[in-house]
Short mmCIF file of C-alpha atoms in Angstrom, two decimals:
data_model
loop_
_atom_site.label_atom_id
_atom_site.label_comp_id
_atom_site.label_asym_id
_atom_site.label_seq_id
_atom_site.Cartn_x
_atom_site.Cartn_y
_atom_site.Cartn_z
CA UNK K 1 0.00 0.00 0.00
CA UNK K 2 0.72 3.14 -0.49
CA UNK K 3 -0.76 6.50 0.43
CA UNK K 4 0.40 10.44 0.41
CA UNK K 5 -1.03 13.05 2.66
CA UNK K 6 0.16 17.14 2.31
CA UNK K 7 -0.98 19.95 4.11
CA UNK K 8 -0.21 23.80 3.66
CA UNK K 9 2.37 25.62 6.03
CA UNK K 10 2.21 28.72 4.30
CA UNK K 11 -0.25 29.98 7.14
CA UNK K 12 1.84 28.71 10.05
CA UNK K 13 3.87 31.31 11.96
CA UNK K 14 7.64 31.12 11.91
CA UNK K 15 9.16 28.73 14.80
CA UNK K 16 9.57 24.83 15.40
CA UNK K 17 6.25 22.83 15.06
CA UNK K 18 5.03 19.25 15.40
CA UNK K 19 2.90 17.06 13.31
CA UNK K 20 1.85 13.71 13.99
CA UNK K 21 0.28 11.51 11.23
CA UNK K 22 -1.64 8.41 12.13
CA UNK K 23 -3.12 5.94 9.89
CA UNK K 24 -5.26 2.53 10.51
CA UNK K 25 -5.72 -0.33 8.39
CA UNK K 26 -4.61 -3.77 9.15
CA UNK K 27 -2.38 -1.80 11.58
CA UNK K 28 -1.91 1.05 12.56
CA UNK K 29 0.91 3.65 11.97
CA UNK K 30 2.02 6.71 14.17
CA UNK K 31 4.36 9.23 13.56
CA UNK K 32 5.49 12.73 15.21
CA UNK K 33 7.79 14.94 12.35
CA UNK K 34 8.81 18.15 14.27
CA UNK K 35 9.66 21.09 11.57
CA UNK K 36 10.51 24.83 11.61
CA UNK K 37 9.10 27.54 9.34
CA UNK K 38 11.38 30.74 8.80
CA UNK K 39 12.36 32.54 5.66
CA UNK K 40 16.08 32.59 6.81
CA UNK K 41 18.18 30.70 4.20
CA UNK K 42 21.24 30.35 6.54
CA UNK K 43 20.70 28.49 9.91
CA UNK K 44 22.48 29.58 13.22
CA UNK K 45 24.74 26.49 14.34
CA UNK K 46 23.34 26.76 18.05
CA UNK K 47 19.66 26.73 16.68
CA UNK K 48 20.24 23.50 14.92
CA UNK K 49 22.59 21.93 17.67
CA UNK K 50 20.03 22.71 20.08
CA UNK K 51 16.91 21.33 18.09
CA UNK K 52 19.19 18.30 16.76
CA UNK K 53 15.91 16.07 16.91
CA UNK K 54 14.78 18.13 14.43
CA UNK K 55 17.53 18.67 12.34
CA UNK K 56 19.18 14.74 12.59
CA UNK K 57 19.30 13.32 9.22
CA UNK K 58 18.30 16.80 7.52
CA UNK K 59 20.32 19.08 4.79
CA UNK K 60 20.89 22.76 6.54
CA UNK K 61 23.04 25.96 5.79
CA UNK K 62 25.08 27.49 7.94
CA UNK K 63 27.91 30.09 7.76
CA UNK K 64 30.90 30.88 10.00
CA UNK K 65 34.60 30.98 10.31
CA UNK K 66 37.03 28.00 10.55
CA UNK K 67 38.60 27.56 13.66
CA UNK K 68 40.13 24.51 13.15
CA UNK K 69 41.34 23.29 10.13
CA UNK K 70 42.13 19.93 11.31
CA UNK K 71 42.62 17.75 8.33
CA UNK K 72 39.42 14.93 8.45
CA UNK K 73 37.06 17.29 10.06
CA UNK K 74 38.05 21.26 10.37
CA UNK K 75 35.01 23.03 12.84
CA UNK K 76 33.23 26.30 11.82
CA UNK K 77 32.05 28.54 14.52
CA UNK K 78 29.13 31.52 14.26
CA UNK K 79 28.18 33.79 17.41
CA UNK K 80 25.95 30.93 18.63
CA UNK K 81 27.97 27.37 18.59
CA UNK K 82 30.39 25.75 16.74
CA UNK K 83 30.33 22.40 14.86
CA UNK K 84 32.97 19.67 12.75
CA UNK K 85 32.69 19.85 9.34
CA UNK K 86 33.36 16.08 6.99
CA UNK K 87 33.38 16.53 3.26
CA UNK K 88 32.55 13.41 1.86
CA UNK K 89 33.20 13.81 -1.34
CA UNK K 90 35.61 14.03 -3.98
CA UNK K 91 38.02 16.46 -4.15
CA UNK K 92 37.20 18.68 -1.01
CA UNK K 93 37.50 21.92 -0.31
CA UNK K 94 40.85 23.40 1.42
CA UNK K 95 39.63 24.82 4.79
CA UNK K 96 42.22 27.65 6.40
CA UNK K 97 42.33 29.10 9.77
CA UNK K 98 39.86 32.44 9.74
CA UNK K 99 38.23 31.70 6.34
CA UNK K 100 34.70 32.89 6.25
CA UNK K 101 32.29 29.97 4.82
CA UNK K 102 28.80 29.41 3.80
CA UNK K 103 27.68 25.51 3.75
CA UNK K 104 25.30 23.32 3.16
CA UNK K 105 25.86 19.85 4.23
CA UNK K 106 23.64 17.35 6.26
CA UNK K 107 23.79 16.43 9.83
CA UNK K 108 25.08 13.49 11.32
CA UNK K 109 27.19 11.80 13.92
CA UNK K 110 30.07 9.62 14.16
CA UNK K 111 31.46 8.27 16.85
CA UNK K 112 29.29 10.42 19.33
CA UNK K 113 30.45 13.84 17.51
CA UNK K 114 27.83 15.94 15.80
CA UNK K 115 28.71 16.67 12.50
CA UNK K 116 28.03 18.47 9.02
CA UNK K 117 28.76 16.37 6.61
CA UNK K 118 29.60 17.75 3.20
CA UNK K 119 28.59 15.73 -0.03
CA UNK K 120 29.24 18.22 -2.95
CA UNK K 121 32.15 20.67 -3.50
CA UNK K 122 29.94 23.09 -4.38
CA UNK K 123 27.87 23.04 -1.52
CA UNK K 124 31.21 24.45 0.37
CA UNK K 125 31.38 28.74 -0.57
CA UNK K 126 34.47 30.36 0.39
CA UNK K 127 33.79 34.00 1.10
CA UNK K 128 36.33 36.62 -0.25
CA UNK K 129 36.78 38.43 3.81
CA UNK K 130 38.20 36.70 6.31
CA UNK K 131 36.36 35.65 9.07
CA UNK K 132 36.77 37.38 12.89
CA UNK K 133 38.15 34.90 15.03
CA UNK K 134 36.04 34.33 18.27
CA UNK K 135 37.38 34.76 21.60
CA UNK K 136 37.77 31.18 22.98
CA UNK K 137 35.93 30.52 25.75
CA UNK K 138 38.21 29.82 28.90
CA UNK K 139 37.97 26.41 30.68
CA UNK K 140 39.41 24.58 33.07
CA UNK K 141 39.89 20.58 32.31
CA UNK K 142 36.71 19.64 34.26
CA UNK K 143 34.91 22.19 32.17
CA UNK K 144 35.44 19.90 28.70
CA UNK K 145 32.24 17.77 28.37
CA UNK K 146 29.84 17.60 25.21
CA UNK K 147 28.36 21.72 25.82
CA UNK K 148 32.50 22.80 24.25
CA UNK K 149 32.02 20.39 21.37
CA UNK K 150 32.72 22.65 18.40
CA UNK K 151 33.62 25.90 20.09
CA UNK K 152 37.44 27.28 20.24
CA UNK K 153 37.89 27.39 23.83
CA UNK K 154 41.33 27.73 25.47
CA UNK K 155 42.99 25.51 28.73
CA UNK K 156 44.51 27.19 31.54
CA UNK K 157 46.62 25.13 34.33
CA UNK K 158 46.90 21.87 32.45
CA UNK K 159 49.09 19.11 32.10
CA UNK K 160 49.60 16.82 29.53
CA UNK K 161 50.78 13.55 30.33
CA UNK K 162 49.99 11.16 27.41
CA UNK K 163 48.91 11.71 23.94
CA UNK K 164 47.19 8.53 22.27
CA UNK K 165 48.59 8.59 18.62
CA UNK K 166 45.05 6.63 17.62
CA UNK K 167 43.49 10.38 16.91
#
């Protein structure tokens, strides 16, 4: 079987909303879709890290500086949050230190680390400014839990006593 349903947000003020479909026939089916209605084109990294539900699974936009350009998976910070970037695809872009991006990419995880992932070149634009560096945030080593994921943040009174060469 097969069946389509569709329904007109046009009239729906801007913000997150829920809609839950259920259908009966030799069973019955139930399903809550949460959404979000704006005319923004570019999405603010803490609006989608905090609404991840939402955005899981879902192609977004989002535009900020590099402030990590760590080989595998550089991060891109706005005013709000910060969050890894993967380009999987062929011949990826070259992210630098300060460089001002727009992307559009989909959000994942892997390995417990929210991610955009990049599939087209294309979908990676390089603005011709450079970016403002944030302030990092200051933290102590207690501090680091999931909340700093993404964000340039800087260590004071810390040790290292072991790297593990694994990554």
């Amino acid at each position: 079987y097969a069946a389509t349903a569709s329904f007109d947000s046009s009239q729906l003020d801007q913000g997150y909303h829920a809609l839950e479909i259920e259908a009966t026939d030799e069973g019955t089916f139930d399903q809550k879709f949460s959404f979000k209605v704006s005319d923004e084109e570019v999405s603010e990294i803490g609006d989608v890290l905090s609404h991840i539900d939402t955005y899981m699974g879902k192609y977004v936009t989002i535009k900020g500086v590099i402030t990590a350009a760590f080989a595998s998976t550089p991060v891109i910070q706005d005013e709000t949050a910060g969050i890894h970037l993967y380009a999987e695809c062929y011949d990826p872009p070259s992210f630098g230190l300060g460089e001002m991006w727009t992307i559009r990419g989909k959000v994942t995880t892997y390995s417990n680390l929210t991610e955009l992932k990049l599939h087209y070149p294309e979908d990676a634009i390089k603005s011709d400014e450079m970016g403002e560096m944030p302030e990092p945030a200051l933290k102590t080593a207690s501090e680091i839990d999931e909340s700093a994921e993404g964000l340039l943040v800087e260590i004071r009174d810390a040790t290292v006593t072991a790297i593990d060469g694994s990554g």
